[in-house]
Coordinates of C-alpha atoms in Angstrom, one line a residue:
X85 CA 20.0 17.8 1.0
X86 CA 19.0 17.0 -2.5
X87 CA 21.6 16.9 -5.6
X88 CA 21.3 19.7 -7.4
X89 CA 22.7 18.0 -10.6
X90 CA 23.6 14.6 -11.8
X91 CA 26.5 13.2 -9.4
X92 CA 29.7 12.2 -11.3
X93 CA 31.3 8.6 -10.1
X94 CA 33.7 9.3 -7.2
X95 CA 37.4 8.0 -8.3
X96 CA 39.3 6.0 -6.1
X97 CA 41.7 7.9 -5.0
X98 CA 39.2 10.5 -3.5
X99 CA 37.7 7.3 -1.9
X100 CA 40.7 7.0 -0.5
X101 CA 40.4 10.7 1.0
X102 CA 37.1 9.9 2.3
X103 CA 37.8 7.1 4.1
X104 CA 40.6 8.7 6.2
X105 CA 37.6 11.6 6.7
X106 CA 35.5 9.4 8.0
X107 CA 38.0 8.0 10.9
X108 CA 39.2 11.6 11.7
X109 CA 35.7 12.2 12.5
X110 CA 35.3 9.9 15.0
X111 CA 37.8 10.7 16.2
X112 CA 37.3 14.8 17.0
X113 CA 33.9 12.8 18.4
X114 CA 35.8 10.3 20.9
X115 CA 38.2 13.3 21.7
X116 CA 35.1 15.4 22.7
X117 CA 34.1 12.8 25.2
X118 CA 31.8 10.7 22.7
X119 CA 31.5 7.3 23.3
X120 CA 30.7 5.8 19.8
X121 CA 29.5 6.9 16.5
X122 CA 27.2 5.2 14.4
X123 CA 28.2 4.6 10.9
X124 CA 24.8 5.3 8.1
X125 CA 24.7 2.9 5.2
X126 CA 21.0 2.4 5.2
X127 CA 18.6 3.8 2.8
X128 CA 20.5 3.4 -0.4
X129 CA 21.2 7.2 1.2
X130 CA 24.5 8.9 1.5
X131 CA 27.9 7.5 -0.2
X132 CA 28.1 4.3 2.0
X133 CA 24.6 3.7 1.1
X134 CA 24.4 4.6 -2.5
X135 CA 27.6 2.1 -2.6
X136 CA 26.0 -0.4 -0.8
X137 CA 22.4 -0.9 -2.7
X138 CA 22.5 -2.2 -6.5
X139 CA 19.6 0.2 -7.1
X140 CA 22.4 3.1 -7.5
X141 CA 25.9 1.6 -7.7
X142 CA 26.8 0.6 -11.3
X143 CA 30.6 0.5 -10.7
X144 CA 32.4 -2.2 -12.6
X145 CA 35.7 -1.4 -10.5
X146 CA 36.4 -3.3 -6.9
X147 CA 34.0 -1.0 -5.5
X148 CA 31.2 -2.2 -7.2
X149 CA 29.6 -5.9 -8.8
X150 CA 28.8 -8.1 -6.6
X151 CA 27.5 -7.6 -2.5
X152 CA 31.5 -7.8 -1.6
X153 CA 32.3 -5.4 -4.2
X154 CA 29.4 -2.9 -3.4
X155 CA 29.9 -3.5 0.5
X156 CA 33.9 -3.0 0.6
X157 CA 33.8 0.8 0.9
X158 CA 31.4 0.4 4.6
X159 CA 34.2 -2.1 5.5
X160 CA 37.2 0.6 5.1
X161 CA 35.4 2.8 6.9
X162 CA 34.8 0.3 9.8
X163 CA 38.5 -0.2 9.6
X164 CA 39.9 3.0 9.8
X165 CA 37.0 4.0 12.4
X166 CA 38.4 1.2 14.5
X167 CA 42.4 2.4 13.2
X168 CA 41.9 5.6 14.8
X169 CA 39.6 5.2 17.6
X170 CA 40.5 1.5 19.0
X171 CA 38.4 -1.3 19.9
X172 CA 37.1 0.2 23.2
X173 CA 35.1 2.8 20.7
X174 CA 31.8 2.0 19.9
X175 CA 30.7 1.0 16.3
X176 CA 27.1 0.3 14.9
X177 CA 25.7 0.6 11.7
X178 CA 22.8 1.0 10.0
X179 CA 21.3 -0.9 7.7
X180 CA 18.3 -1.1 5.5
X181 CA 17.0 -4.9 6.1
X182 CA 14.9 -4.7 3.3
X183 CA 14.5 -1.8 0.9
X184 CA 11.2 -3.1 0.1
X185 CA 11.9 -2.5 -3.9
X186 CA 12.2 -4.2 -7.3
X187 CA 16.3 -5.2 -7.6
X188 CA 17.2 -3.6 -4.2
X189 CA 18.7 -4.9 -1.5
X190 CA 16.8 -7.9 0.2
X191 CA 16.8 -9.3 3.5
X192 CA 18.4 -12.2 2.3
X193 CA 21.4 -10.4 1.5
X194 CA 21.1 -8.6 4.5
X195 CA 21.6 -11.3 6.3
X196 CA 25.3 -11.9 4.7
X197 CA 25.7 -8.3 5.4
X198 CA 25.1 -8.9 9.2
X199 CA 27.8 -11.2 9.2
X200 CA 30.2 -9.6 7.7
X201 CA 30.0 -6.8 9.6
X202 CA 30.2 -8.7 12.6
X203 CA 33.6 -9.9 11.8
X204 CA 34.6 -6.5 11.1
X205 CA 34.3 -6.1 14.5
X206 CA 31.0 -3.8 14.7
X207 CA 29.1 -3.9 17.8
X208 CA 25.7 -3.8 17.4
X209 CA 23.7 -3.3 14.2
X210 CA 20.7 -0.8 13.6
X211 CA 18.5 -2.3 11.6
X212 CA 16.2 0.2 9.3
X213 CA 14.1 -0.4 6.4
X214 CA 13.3 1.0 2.7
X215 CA 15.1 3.5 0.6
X216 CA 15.1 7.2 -0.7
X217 CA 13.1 6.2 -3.9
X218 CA 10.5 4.9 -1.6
X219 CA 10.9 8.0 0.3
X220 CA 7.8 6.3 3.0
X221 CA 9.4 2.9 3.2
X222 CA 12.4 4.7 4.9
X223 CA 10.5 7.5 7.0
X224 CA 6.8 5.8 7.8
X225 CA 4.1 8.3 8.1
X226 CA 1.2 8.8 10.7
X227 CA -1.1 6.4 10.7
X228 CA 1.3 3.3 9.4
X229 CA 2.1 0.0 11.7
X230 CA 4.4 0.6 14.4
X231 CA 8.0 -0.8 14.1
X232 CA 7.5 -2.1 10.1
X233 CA 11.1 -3.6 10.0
X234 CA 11.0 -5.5 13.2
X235 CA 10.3 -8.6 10.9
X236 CA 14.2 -7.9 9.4
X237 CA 15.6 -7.3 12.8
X238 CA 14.3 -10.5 14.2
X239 CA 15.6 -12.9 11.2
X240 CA 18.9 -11.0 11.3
X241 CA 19.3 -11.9 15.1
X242 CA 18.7 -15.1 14.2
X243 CA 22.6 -15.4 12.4
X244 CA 24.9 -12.4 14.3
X245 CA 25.9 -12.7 18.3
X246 CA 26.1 -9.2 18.1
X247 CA 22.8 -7.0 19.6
X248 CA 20.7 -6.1 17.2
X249 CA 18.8 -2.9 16.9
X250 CA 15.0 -1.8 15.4
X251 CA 13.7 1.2 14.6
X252 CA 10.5 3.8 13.5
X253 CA 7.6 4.2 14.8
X254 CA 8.2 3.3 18.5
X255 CA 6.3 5.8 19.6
X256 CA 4.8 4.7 22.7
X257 CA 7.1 2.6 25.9
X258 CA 4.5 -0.1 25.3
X259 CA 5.9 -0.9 22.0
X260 CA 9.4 -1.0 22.7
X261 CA 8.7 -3.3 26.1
X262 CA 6.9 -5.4 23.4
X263 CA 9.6 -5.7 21.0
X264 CA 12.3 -6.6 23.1
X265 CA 10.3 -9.0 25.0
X266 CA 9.0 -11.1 22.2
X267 CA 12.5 -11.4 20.6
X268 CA 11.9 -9.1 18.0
X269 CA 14.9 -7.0 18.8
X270 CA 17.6 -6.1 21.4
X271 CA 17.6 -2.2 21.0
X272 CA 14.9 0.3 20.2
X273 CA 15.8 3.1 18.4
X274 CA 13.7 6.1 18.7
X275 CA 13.9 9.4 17.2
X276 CA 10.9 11.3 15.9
X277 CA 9.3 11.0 19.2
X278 CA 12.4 11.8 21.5
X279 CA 12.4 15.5 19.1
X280 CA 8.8 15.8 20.0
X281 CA 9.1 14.9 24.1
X282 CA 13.1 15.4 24.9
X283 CA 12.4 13.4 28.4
X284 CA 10.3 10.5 26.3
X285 CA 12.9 7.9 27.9
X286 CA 12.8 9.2 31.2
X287 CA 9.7 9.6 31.8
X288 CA 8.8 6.2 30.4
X289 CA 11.7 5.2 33.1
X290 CA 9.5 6.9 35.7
X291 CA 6.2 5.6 34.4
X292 CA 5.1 8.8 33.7
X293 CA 3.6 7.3 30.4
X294 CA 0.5 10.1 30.3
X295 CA 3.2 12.9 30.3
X296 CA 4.6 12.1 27.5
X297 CA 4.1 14.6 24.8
X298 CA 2.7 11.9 21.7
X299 CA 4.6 11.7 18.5
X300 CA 2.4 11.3 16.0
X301 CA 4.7 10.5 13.0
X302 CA 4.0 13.5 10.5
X303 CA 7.6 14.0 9.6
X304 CA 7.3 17.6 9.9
X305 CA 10.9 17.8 12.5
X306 CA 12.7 16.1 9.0
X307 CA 10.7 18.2 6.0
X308 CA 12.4 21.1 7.4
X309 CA 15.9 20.4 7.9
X310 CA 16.0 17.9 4.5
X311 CA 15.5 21.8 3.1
X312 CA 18.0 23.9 5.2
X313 CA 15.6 25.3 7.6
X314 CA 15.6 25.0 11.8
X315 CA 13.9 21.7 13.0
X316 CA 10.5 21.9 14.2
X317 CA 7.4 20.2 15.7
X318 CA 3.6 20.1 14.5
X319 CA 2.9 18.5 18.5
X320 CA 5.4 21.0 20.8
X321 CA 6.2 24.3 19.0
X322 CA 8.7 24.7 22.1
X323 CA 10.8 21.8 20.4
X324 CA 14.1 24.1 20.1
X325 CA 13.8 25.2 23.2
X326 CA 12.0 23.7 25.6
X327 CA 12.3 25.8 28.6
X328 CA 9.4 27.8 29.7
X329 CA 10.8 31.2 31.9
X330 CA 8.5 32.2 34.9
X331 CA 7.0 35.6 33.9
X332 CA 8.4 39.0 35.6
X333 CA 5.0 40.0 36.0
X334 CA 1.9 38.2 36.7
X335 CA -1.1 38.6 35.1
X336 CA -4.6 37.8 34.4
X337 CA -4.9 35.8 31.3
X338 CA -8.5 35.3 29.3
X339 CA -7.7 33.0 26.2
X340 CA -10.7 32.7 23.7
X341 CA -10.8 29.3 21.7
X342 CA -10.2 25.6 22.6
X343 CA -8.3 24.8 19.8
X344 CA -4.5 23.5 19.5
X345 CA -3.4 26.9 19.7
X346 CA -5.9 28.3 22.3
X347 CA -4.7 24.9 24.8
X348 CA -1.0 25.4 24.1
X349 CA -1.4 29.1 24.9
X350 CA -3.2 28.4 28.2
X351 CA -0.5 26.0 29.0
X352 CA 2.2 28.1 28.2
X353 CA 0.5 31.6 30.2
X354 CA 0.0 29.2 33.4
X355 CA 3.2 28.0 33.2
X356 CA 4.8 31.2 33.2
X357 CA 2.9 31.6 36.6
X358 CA 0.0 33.7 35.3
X359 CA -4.1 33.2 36.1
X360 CA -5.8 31.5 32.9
X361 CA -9.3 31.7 32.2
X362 CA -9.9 29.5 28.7
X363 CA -12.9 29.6 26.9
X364 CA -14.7 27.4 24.4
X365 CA -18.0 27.9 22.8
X366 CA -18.6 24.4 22.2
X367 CA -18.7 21.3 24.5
X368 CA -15.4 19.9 23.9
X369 CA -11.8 21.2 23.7
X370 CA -10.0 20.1 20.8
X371 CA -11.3 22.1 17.7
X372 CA -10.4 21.5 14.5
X373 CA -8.1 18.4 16.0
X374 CA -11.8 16.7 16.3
X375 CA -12.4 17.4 12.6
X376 CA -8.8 15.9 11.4
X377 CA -8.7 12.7 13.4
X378 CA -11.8 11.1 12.0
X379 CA -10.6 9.9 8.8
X380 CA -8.8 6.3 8.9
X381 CA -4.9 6.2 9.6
X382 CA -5.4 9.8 11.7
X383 CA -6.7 8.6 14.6
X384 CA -3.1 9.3 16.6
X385 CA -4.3 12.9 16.8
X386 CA -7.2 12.0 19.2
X387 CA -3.4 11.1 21.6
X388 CA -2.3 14.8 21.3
X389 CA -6.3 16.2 21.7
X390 CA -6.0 13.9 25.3
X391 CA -3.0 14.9 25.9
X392 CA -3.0 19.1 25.5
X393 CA -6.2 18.6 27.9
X394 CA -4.2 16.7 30.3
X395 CA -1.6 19.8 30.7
X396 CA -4.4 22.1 31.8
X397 CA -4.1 21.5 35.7
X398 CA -4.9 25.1 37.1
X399 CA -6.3 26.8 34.3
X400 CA -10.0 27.5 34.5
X401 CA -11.7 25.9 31.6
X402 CA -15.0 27.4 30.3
X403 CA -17.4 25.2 27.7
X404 CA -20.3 25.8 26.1
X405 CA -18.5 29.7 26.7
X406 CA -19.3 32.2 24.0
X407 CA -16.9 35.3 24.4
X408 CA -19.0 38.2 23.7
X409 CA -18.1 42.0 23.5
X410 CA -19.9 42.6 26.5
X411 CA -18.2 39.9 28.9
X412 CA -14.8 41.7 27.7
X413 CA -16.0 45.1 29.1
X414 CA -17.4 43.5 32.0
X415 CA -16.6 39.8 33.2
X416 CA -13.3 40.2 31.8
X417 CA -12.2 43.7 31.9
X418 CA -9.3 42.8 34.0
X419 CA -7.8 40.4 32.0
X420 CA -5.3 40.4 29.1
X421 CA -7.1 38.8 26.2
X422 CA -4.9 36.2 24.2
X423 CA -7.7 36.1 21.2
X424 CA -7.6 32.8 19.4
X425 CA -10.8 33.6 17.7
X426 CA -10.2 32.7 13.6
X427 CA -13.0 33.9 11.4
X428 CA -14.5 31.0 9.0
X429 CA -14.7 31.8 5.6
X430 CA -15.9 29.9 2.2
X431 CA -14.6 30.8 -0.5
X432 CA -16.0 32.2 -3.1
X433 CA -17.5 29.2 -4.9
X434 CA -18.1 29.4 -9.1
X435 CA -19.7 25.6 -8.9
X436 CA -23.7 25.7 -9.8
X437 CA -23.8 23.7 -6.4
X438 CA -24.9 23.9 -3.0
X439 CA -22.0 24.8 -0.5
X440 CA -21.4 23.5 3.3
X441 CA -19.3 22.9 6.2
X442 CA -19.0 19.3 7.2
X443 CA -17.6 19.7 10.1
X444 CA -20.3 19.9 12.5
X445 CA -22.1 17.0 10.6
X446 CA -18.8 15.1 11.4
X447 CA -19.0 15.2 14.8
X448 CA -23.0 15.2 15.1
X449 CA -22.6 12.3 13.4
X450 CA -24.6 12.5 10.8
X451 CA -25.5 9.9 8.1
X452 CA -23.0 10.7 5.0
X453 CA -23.4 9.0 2.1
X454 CA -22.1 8.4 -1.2
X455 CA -22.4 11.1 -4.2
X456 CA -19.6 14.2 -5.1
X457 CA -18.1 15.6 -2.3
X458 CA -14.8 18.2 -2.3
X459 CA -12.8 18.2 1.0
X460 CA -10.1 21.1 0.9
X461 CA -9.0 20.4 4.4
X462 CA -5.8 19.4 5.8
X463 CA -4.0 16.9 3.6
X464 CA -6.9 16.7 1.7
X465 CA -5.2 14.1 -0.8
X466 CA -5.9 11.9 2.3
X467 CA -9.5 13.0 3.7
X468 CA -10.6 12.8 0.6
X469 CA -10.3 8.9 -0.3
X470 CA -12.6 8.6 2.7
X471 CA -14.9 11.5 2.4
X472 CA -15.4 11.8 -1.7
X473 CA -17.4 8.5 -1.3
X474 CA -20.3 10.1 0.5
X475 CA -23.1 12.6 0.0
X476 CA -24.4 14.5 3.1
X477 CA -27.8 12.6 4.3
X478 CA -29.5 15.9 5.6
X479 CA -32.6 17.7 4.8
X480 CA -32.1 20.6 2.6
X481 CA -29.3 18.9 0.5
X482 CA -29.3 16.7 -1.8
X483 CA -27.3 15.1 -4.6
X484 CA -24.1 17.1 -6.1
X485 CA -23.7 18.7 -2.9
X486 CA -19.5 20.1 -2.4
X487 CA -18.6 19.8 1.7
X488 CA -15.9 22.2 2.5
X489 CA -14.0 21.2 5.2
X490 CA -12.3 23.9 6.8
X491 CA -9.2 22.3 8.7

């Protein structure tokens, strides 16, 4: 995904190679009962958009200069996309409105963009946002505003007859109701979530809006594959294969621990038709998913705490359960024990300091405020702009006191 070594400038006879590439493309696609392909200049990403932003093409040739120079390469590969295919094909592309950056592409000339694609007879146009620099601009993480570039889509509608598309972010049906409603847009675009809930669209269709699985926008499905390795999901582990086989054999299933992991396994044992008993010591389910959703611009993960509860119909949950040796040989005997039990451990600590968990003080609620604290939890880079300003407000501890957070 990443150049391993300075690119050299493409010459333009092997443009000329390229562009033919691009229409023979399509056209295996068309052939194997496609209906349209969608052409990617957004981003200052790939060769159309390298070509198209100023913040990477330096050319001094006809493919380079000015917008017309810089834009003329997307427009012979509309062309010859529409050469080999024929105007029945579909044809969108995407676009960064705004790139968001110092001598990038604005949406101003965006705008002219819009047109001119329209008269090179592109259907619709996707409109995105940002670049690779900016790597968030382009791929908005957890915790950002929903559908950041509707603002581009909307003005660009304004000056093209052609539908116009927006995208990221659109997590929820709500949001993409909204958007269309108000104007802001005549297409969503969804991806991130449709990896995380494969029947997001139909079961928005349905109104089956609690059963969607949530996307919460961590860009784990893309760190992945940018690197060579199989997409995944940090909200359905099942996100390659989705189907869940009914078990041979059915059993008795005890699973110890209310966590992520502990819920997910419950779900999965009763929906491979087995009898699920889950147990969890404290008075919530959830675990560490509590601890990680408190700090600001995390609160989407209360949606997959709500939601992994909701998928529990028929599994006998236990709280306030502690899972002792003795209710194994006894209570339990007969069950097959799927143990989600993790041990806690501190590390060995070298500071002249007192040490704690702040996890249970987190969800007691108890008054933090501000002194040295060290948060080595999840994304901790994060946690800690909200957590280093406070000192824990407790009996028995007072200043230079280190919180570990175990997440």
């Amino acid at each position: 995904y990443y150049a391993k070594s300075a690119p050299r400038e493409v010459t333009k006879e092997e443009l000329k190679v390229i562009v033919k590439q691009f229409g023979e493309a399509a056209l295996r696609f068309k052939k194997a009962g496609g209906d349209g392909v969608e052409i990617q200049a957004a981003h200052a990403h790939g060769l159309l958009g390298g070509f198209l932003t100023p913040l990477y093409n330096k050319r001094t040739d006809e493919y380079g200069g000015d917008i017309h120079g810089r834009l003329r390469l997307t427009l012979e590969v509309i062309e010859e996309v529409r050469k080999q295919c024929g105007r029945d094909f579909i044809i969108d592309v995407r676009i960064s409105g705004d790139e968001y950056s110092d001598g990038g592409l604005t949406l101003n000339d965006m705008i002219y963009v819009s047109k001119q694609l329209e008269k090179a007879t592109v259907d619709f146009i996707h409109v995105s946002g940002g670049n690779t620099i900016k790597r968030g601009s382009s791929m908005p993480a957890s915790g950002t505003a929903p559908a950041p570039h509707m603002h581009a889509s909307e003005e660009i509608k304004k000056h093209v007859s052609i539908p116009v598309a927006t995208v990221s972010r659109i997590n929820e049906p709500w949001v993409a109701d909204e958007l269309i409603a108000n104007g802001k847009t005549d297409i969503c675009m969804i991806g991130r979530p449709n990896l995380c809930d494969s029947e997001f669209a139909n079961k928005a269709k349905a109104g089956k809006i609690d059963e969607i699985r949530p996307c919460i926008g961590c860009g784990r499905c893309l760190t992945g594959i940018m690197f060579g390795k199989p997409i995944s999901c940090t909200v359905n582990p099942a996100v390659e294969k989705e189907e869940i086989d009914e078990a041979p054999v059915k059993k008795k299933v005890l699973v110890v621990g209310g966590g992520p992991a502990g819920m997910e396994a419950a779900y999965v044992a009763k929906k491979r038709g087995h009898e699920v008993v889950l147990c969890e010591q404290s008075d919530r389910l959830g675990g560490q998913l509590n601890i990680a959703c408190v700090p600001i611009g995390k609160q989407e993960i209360t949606k997959v705490v709500k939601y992994m509860k909701s998928q529990l119909t028929g599994v006998d949950v236990r709280l306030n359960t502690t899972v002792t040796k003795e209710m194994i040989e006894n209570e339990f005997k007969d069950l097959e024990n799927l143990n989600n039990i993790i041990e806690e451990k501190i590390p060995n600590a070298k500071w002249n300091i007192d040490t704690v968990l702040i996890n249970e003080m987190i969800l007691e609620k108890q008054g933090l405020k501000k002194e040295n604290i060290i948060d080595s939890g999840i994304c901790s880079v994060c946690n800690s702009d909200l957590i280093h300003s406070y000192r824990v407000e407790k009996k028995g501890y007072g200043l230079n006191t280190a919180l570990i957070s175990l997440n």
